[in-house]
Coordinates of C-alpha atoms in Angstrom, one line a residue:
Chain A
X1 CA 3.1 -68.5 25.6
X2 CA 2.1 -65.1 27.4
X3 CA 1.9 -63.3 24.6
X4 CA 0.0 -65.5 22.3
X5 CA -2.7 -65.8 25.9
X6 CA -2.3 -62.0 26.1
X7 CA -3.4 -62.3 21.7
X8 CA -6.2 -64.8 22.3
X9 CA -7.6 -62.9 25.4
X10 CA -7.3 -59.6 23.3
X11 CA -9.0 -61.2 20.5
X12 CA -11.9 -62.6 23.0
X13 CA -13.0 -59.8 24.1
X14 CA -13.2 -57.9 20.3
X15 CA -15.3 -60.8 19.9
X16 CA -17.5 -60.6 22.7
X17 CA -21.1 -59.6 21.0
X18 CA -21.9 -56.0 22.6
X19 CA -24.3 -56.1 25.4
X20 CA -26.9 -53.0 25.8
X21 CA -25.1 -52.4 29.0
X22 CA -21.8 -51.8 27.3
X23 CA -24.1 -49.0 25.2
X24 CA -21.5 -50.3 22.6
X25 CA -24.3 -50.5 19.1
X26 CA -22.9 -51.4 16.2
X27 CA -22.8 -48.9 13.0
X28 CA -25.8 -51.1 11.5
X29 CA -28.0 -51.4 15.2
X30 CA -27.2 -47.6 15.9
X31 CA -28.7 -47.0 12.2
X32 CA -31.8 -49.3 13.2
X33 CA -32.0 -47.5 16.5
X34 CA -32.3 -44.1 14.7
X35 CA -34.8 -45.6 12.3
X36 CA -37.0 -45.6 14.8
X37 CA -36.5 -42.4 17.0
X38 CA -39.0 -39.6 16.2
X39 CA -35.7 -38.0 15.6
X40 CA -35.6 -35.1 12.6
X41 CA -38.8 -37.1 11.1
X42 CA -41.5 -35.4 10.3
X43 CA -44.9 -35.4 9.7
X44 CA -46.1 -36.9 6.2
X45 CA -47.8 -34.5 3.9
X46 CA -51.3 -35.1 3.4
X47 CA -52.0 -33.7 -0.6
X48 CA -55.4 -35.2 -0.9
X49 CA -56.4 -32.4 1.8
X50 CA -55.5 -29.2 0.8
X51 CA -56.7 -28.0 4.7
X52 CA -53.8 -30.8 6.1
X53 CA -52.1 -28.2 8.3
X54 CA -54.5 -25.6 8.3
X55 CA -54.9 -24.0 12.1
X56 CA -58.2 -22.8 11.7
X57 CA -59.4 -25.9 9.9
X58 CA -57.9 -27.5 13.0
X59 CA -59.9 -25.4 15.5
X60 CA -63.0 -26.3 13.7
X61 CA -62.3 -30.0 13.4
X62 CA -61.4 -30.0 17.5
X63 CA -64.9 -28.7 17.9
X64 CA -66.4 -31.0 15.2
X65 CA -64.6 -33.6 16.9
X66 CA -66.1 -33.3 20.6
X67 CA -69.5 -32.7 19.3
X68 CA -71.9 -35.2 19.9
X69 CA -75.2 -33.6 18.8
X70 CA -73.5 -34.9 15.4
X71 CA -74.8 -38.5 16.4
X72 CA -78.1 -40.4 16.1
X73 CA -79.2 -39.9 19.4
X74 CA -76.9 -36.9 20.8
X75 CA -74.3 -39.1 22.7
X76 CA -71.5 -40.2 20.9
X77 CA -68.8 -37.6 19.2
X78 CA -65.8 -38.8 17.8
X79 CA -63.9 -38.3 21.3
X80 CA -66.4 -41.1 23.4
X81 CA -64.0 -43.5 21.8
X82 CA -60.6 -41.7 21.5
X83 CA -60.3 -39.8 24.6
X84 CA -58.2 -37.4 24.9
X85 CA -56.5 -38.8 28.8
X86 CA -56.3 -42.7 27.6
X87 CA -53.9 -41.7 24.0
X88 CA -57.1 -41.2 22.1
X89 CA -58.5 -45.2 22.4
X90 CA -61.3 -46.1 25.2
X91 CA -60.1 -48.9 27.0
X92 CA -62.2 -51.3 26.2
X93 CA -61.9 -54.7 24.1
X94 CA -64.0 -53.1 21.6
X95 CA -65.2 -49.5 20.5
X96 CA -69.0 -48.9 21.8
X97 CA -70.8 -46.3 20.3
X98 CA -74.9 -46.5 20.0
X99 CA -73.9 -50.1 19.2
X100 CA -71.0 -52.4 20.0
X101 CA -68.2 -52.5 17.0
X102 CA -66.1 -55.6 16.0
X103 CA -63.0 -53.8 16.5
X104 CA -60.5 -51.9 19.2
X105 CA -60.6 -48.2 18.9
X106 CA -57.2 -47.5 18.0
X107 CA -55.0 -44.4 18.9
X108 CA -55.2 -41.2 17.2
X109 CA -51.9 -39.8 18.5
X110 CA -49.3 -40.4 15.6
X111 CA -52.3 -41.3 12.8
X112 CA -50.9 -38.2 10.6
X113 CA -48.3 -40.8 9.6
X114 CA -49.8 -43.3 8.5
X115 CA -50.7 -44.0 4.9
X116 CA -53.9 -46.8 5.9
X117 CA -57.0 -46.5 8.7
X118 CA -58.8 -48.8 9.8
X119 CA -57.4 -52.2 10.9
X120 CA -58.3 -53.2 7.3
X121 CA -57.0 -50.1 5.7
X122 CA -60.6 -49.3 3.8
X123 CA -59.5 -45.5 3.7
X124 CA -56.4 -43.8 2.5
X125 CA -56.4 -40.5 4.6
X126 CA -57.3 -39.5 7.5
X127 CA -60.1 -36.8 6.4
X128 CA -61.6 -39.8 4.5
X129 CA -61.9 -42.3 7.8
X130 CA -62.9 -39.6 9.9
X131 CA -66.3 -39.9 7.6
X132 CA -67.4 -43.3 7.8
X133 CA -68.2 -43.5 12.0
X134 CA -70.7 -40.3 11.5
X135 CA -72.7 -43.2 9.1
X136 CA -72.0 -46.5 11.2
X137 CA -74.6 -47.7 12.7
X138 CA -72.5 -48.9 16.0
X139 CA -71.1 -45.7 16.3
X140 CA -72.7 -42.6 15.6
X141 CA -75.4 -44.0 13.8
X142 CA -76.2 -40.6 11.5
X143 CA -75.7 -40.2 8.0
X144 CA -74.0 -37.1 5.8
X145 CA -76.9 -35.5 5.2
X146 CA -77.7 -35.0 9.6
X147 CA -73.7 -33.7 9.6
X148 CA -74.7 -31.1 6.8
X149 CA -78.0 -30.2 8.1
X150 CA -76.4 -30.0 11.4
X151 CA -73.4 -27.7 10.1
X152 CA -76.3 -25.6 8.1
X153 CA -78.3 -25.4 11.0
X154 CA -75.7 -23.8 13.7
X155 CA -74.7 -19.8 12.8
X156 CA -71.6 -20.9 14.6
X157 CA -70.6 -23.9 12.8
X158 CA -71.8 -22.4 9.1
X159 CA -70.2 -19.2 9.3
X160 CA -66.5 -21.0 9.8
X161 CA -67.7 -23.3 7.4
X162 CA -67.5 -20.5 5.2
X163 CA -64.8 -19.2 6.4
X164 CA -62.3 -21.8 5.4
X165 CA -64.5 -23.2 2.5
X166 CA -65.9 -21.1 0.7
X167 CA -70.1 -20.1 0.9
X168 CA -72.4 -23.4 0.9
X169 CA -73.4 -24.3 -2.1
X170 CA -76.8 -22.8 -3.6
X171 CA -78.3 -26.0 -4.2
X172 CA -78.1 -26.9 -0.6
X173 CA -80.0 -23.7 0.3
X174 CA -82.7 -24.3 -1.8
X175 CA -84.6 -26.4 0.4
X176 CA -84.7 -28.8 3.2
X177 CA -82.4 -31.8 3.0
X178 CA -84.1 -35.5 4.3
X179 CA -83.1 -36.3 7.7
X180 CA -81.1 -39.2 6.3
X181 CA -79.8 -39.9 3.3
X182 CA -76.8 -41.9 2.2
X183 CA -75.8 -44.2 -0.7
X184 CA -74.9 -46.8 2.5
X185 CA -76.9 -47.8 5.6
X186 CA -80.4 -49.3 5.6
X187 CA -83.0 -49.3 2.7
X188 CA -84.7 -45.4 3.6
X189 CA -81.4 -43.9 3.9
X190 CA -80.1 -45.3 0.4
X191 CA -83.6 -44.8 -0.5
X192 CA -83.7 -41.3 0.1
X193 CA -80.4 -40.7 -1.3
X194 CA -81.2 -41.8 -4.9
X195 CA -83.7 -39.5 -4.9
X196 CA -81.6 -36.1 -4.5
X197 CA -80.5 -34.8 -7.6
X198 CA -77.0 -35.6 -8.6
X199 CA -75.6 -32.1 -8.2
X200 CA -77.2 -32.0 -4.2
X201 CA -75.8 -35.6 -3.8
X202 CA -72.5 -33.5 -4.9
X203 CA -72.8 -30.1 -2.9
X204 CA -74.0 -32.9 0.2
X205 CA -70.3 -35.1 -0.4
X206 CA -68.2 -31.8 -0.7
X207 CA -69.5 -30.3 2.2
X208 CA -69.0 -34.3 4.1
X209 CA -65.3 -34.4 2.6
X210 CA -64.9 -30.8 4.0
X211 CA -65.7 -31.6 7.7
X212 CA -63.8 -34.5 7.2
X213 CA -60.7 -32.5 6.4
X214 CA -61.2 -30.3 9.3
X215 CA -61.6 -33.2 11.2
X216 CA -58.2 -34.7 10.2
X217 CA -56.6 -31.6 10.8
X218 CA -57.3 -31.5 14.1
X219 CA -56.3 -34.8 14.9
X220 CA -53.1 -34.2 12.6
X221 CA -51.7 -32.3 15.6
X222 CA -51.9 -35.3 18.1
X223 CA -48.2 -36.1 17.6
X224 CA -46.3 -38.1 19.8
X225 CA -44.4 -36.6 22.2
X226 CA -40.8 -37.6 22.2
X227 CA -40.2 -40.8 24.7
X228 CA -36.8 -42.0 26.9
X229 CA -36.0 -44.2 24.1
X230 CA -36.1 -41.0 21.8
X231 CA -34.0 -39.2 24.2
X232 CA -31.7 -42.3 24.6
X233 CA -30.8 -42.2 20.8
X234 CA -30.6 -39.0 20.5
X235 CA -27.7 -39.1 23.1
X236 CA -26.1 -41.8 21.4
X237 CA -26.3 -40.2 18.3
X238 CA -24.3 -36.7 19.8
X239 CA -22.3 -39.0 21.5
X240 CA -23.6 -38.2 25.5
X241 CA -25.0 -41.4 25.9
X242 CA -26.6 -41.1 29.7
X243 CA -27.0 -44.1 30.9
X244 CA -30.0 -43.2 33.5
X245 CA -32.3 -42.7 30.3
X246 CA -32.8 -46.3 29.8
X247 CA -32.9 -48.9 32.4
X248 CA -30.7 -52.2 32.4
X249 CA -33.9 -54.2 31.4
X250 CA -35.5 -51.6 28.9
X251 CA -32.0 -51.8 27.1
X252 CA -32.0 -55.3 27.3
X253 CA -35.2 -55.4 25.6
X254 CA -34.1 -52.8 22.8
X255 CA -31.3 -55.1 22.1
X256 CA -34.4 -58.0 21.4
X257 CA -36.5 -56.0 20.1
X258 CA -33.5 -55.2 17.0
X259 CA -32.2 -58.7 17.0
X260 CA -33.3 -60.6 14.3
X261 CA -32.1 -63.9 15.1
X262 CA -34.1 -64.1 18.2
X263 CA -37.4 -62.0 17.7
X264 CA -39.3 -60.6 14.8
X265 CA -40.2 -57.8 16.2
X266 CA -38.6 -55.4 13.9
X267 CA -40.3 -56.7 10.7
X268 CA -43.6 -55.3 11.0
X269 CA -42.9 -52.5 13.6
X270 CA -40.3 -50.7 12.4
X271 CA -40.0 -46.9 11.2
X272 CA -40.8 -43.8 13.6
X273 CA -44.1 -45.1 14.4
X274 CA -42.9 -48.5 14.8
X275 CA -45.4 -49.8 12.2
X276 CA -44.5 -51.1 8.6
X277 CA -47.8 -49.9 7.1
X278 CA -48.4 -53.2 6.3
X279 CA -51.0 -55.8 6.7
X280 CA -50.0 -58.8 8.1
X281 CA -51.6 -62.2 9.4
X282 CA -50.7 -63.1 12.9
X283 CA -53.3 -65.5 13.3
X284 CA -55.8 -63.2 14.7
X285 CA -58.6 -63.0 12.1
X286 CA -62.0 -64.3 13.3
X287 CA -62.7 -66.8 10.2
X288 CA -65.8 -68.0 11.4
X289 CA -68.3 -67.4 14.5
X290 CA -70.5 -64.6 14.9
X291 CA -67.4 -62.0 15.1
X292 CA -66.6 -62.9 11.9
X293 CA -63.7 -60.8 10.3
X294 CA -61.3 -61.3 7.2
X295 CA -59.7 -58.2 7.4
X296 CA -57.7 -56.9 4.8
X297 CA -59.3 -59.3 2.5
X298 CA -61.7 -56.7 2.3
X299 CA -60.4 -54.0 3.0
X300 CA -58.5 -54.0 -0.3
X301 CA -61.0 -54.1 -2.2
X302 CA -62.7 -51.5 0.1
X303 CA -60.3 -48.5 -0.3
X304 CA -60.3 -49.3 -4.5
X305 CA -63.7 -48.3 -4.1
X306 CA -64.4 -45.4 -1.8
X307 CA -65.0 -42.5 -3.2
X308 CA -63.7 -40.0 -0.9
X309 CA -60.1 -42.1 -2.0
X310 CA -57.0 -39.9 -3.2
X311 CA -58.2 -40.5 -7.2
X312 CA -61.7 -39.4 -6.4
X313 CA -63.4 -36.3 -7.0
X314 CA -63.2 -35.2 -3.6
X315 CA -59.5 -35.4 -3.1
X316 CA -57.3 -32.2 -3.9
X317 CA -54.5 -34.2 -4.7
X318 CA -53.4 -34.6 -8.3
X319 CA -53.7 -38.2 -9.3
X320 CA -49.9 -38.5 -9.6
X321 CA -50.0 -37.5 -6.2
X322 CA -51.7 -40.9 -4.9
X323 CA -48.6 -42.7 -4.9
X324 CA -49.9 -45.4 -2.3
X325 CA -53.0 -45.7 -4.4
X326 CA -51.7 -45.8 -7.3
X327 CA -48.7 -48.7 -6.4
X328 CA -51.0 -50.6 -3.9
X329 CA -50.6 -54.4 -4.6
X330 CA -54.6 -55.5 -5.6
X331 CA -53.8 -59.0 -5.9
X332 CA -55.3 -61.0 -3.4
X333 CA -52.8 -62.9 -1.2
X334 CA -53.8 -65.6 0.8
X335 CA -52.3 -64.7 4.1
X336 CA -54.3 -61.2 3.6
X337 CA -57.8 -63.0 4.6
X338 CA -57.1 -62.2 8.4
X339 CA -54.3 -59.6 8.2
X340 CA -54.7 -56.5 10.0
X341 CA -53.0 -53.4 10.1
X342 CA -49.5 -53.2 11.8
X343 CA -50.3 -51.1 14.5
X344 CA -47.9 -48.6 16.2
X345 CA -45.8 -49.2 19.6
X346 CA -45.7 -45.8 20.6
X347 CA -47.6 -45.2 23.5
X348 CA -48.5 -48.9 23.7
X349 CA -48.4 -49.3 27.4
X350 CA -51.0 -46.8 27.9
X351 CA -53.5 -48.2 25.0
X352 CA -54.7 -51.8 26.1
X353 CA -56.3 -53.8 25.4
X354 CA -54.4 -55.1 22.1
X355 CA -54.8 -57.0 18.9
X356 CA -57.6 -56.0 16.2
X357 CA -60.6 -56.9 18.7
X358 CA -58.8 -56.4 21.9
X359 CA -58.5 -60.2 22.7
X360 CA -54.7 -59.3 25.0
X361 CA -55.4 -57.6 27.9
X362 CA -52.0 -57.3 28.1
X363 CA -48.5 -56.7 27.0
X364 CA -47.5 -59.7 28.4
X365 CA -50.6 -61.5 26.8
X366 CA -49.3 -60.1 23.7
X367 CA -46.0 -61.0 23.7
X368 CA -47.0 -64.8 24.5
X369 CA -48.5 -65.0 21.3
X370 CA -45.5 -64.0 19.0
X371 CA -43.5 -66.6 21.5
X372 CA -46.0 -69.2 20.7
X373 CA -48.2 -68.5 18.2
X374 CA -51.4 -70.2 17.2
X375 CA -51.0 -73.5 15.1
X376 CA -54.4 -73.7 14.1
X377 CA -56.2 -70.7 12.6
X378 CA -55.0 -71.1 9.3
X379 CA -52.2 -69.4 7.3
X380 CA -50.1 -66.6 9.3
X381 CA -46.9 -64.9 9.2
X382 CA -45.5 -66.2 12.5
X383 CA -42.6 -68.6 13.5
X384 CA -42.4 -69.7 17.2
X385 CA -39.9 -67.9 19.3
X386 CA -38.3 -69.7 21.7
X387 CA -37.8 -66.4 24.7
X388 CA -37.2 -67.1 28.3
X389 CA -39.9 -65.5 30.6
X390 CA -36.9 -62.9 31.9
X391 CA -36.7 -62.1 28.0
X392 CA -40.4 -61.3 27.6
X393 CA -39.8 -58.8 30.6
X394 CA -37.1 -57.2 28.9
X395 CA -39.4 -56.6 25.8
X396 CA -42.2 -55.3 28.2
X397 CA -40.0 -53.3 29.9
X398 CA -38.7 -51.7 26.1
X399 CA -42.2 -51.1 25.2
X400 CA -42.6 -49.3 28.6
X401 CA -40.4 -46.6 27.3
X402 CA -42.1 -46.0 24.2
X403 CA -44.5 -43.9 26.5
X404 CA -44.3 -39.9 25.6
X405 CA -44.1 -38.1 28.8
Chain B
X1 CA 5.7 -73.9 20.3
X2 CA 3.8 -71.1 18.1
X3 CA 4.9 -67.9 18.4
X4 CA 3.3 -65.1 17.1
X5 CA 4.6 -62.0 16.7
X6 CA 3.1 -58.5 17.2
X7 CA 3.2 -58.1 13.3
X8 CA 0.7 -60.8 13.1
X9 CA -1.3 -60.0 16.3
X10 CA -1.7 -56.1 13.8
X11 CA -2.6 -58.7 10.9
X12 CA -5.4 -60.7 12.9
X13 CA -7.0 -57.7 14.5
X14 CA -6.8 -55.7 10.8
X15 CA -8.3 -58.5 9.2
X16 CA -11.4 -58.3 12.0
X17 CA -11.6 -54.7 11.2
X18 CA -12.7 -55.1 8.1
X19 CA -14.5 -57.9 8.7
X20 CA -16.7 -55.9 10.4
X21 CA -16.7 -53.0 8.5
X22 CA -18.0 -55.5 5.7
X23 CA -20.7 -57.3 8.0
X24 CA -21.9 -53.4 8.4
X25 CA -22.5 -52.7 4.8
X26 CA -24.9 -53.4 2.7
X27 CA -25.6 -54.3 -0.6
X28 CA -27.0 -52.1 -2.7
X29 CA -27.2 -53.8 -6.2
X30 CA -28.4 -57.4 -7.3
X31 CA -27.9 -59.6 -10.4
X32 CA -29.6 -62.6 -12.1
X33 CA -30.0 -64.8 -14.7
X34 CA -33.3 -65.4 -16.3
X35 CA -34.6 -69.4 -16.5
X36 CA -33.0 -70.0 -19.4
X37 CA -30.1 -68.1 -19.5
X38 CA -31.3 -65.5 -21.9
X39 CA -30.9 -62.3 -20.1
X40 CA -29.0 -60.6 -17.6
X41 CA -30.7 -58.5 -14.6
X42 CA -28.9 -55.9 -12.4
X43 CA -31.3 -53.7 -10.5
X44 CA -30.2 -51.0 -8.1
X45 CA -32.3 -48.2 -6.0
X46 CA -32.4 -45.1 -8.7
X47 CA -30.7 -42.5 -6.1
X48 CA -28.0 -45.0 -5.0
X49 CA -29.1 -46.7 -1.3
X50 CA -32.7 -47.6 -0.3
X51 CA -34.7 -47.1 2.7
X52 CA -37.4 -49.7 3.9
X53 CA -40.9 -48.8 4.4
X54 CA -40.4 -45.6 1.9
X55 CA -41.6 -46.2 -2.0
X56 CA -38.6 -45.5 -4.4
X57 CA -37.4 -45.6 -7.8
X58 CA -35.0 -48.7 -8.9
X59 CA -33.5 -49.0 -12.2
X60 CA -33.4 -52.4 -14.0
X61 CA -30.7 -52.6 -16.6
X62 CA -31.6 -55.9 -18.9
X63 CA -28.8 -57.4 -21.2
X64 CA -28.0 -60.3 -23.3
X65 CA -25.7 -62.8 -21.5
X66 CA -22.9 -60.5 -23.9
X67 CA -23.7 -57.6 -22.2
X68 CA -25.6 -55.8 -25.0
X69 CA -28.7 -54.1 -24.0
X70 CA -32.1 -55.4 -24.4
X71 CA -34.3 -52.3 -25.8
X72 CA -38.1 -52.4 -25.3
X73 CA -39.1 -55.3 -23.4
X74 CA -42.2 -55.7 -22.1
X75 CA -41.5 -56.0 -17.9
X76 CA -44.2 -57.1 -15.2
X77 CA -42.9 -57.4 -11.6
X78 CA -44.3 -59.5 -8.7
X79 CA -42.6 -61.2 -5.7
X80 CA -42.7 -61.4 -1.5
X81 CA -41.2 -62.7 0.7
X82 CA -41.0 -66.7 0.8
X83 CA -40.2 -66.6 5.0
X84 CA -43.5 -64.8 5.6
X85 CA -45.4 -66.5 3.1
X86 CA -46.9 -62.7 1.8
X87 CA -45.8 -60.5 -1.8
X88 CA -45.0 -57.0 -2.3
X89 CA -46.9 -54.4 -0.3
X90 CA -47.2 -52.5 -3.5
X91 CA -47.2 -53.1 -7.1
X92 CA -44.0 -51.4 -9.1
X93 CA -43.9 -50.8 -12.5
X94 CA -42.0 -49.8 -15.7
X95 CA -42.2 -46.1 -16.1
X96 CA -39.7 -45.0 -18.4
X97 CA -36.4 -46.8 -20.5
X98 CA -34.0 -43.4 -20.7
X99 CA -31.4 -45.2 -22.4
X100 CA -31.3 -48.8 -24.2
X101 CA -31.6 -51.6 -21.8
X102 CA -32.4 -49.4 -18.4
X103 CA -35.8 -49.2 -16.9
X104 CA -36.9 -47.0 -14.8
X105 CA -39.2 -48.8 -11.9
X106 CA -41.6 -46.5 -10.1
X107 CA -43.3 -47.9 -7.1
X108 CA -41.0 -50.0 -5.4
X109 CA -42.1 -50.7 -1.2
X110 CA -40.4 -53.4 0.8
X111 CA -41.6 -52.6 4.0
X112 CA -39.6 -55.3 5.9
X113 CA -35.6 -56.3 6.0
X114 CA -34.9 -59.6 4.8
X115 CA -35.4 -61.8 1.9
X116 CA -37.3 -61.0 -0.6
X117 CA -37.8 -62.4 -4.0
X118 CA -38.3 -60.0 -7.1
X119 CA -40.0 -61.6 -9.8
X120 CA -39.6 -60.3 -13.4
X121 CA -41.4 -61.3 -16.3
X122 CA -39.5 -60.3 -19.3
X123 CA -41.0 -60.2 -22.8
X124 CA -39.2 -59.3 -25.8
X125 CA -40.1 -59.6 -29.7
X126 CA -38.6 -63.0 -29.7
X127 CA -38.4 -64.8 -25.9
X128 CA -40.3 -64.6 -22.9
X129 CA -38.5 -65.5 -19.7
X130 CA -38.9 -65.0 -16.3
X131 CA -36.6 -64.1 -13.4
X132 CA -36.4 -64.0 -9.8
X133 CA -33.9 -61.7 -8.2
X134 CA -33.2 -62.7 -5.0
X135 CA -32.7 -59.1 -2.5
X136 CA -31.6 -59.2 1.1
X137 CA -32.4 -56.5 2.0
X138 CA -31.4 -54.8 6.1
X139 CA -31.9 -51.5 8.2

């Protein structure tokens, strides 16, 4: 009778399902767990920009990036809404440039990885996003023809213009360009743009794409900086595993985040970046009301379009190369009318508010809606959880320690 | 009374052994039957294992229900996943047949573990059938 109580107790505890505490993963969490560590991971090359990792390109694009004289009015450069000391957002609910925006201003630190910007996705690089807010009217409120004249009209800028692109085209130093001109914005700037020749509207694009690439070289080196949770798996993964790295409750909340069978978590923010790359409908999307916004719905159709896209002209990627272009699903799903982007956890403490218009103030705000999300704002991806309060601190705590140093 | 011996207790804990070495694998190949019973689908990830959120290659190798190949078939792909109600992130396709009855498939994102459904339209010279490979798919 001992024996068989020694057999059952024996069996009991190989049965007993791991706890974080124990530190005891199993093969298949410790391969989901490295998934997600920054790791040996690297960056994502960027083909369609041929100036991706090139220093000097990125020394000019960090200048061209803190310059607001490239703005309507002189006050808004690309860094008045991803500052440098809050993870590259702003704070607020949504970006505010000359005008108010519909959207959050999301990070910049990690965005070499991703293959989609925007919260719709409407560009496929980041050389061809860092484009539109010079011509958006809520943010800088310009147009490509102010950038070139701009670039043309500083001995500075021009002559590393040069430098890394070659000389400026003759056709743009023929004569004065309009103020504004631009095949989008309001009826003078369109206007005027259909009245340049074809090869200036060319030489003008070029020159655009170009400071756009120097632009996203810049802001390809704002990687993430490796977080405890990196540091934790990479202990587990030589075997050290020190235990101080990770407190009982951010462990706790690991073991959440990964487990299926209680949260989805995982699904959508997964990979180093803890996004998907997807877009997804959480029941956010604004389907009617003066913020009205449908998303990816557009934003399909959007990217298909642009022409500074991988396949355009002003890509130096071979059209083999696009291989998200080129695979992207165009069908229209239904759920896509209010998806937004997956964005990425890392850093997410430090980058409230959250959601695609900064609804959540907080984590915790956040986290409520995945336990109980909306029943009445049409079709979304979301099934109601069913976490205890002291679970939703767990998660918060996890997400705590996705903070670089 | 039952007794059990140390030989059994060796058998029992064996048995859980591999029980969980299984629960920690994962498939890496799927088959189906088309509606009507007219082909046969196996598809597999091209290099062997699959990663999710990375586009790969799978090959599709399409037979009779004899086993014989099916040469030349027209193929269209679709799918999702039924649980979240979306379909595939990208849009695979046919890029090559190196041998009778295997197709290369170029394009091929699922960007979440889980279910997903594949769907395959097959259209040969004489039938057209559909399929749904069903793919669960983990980290």
């Amino acid at each position: 009778m001992r024996r068989l109580q020694w057999t059952l107790m024996l069996i009991g505890v190989l049965l007993t399902t791991p706890t974080p505490a124990d530190q005891d993963w199993t093969a298949s969490q410790q391969r989901i767990l490295r998934s997600l560590s920054l790791g040996a991971a690297t960056i994502p090359r960027s083909d369609s920009n041929r100036f991706a990792d090139h220093p000097r390109a990125a020394e000019f694009g960090r200048q061209l990036f803190f310059d607001a004289s490239l703005s309507l009015d002189g006050s808004v450069s690309c860094a008045s809404c991803h500052q440098p000391n809050r993870f590259f957002t702003d704070g607020r609910r949504v970006g505010v440039g000359i005008g108010t925006t519909l959207r959050n201003t999301p990070t910049l630190v990690g965005s070499a990885w991703l293959r989609w910007f925007y919260w719709d996705g409407r560009r496929d690089s980041l050389w061809a996003q860092a484009l539109i807010p010079f011509e958006a009217a809520e943010e800088m409120g310009g147009s490509r023809t102010a950038v070139v004249r701009s670039i043309l009209a500083s001995s500075s800028y021009r002559r590393e213009y040069e430098r890394l692109f070659g000389a400026i085209p003759l056709v743009l130093r023929s004569g004065p360009l309009p103020a504004h001109a631009s095949p989008i914005g309001d009826a003078a700037r369109q206007t005027a743009w259909y009245q340049l020749k074809p090869a200036t509207q060319q030489a003008v694009n070029s020159m655009f794409a170009n400071i756009g690439k120097a632009i996203a070289a810049y802001e390809r080196t704002l990687n993430p900086e490796p977080t405890r949770f990196d540091r934790y798996v990479e202990s587990l993964t030589n075997g050290a595993t020190e235990d101080v790295l990770l407190t009982d409750d951010e462990l706790a909340g690991l073991a959440l985040f990964i487990d299926a069978s209680k949260t989805q978590c995982l699904q959508c923010h997964n990979g180093p970046m803890f996004t998907n790359q997807g877009f997804h409908n959480i029941g956010t999307g604004n389907l009617d009301g003066e913020a009205i916004d449908f998303g990816r719905m557009f934003g399909l159709q959007a990217v298909l379009m642009d022409e500074f896209n991988c396949v355009g002209a002003y890509s130096d990627a071979t059209p083999e190369a696009c291989v998200h272009l080129n695979y992207l699903n165009k069908t229209h799903h239904i759920p896509l009318t209010g998806a937004f982007k997956t964005p990425s956890l890392r850093n997410v403490m430090r980058s409230a508010p959250y959601f695609h218009d900064g609804r959540a103030d907080d984590l915790r705000s956040v986290l409520e809606h995945y336990n109980r999300p909306p029943d009445n704002n049409g079709q979304h991806e979301l099934k109601t959880l069913t976490l205890s309060v002291r679970e939703l601190e767990q998660l918060e705590a996890f997400l705590g320690a996705l903070t670089s140093d | 009374m039952t007794i059990i011996r140390p030989s059994g207790v060796i058998i029992v804990l064996s048995l859980m052994f591999a029980v969980c070495a299984v629960a920690d694998s994962r498939p890496v190949e799927w088959q189906a039957t088309s509606q009507n019973g007219l082909f046969k689908l196996h598809v597999a990830p091209l290099e062997g294992d699959y990663s999710i959120g990375e586009y790969q290659q799978w090959l599709l190798r399409l037979t009779t229900p004899d086993g014989e190949p099916v040469s030349d078939a027209q193929i269209v792909l679709g799918g999702g996943m039924k649980g979240h109600g979306h379909g595939l992130p990208s849009q695979p396709r046919v890029i090559a047949q190196p041998e009778p009855g295997r197709y290369v498939i170029d394009g091929v994102l699922f960007n979440m573990a889980g279910d997903w459904t594949l769907m395959v339209l097959i259209q040969t010279d004489a039938h057209a059938e559909r399929a749904q490979v069903e793919l669960a798919l983990s980290f």
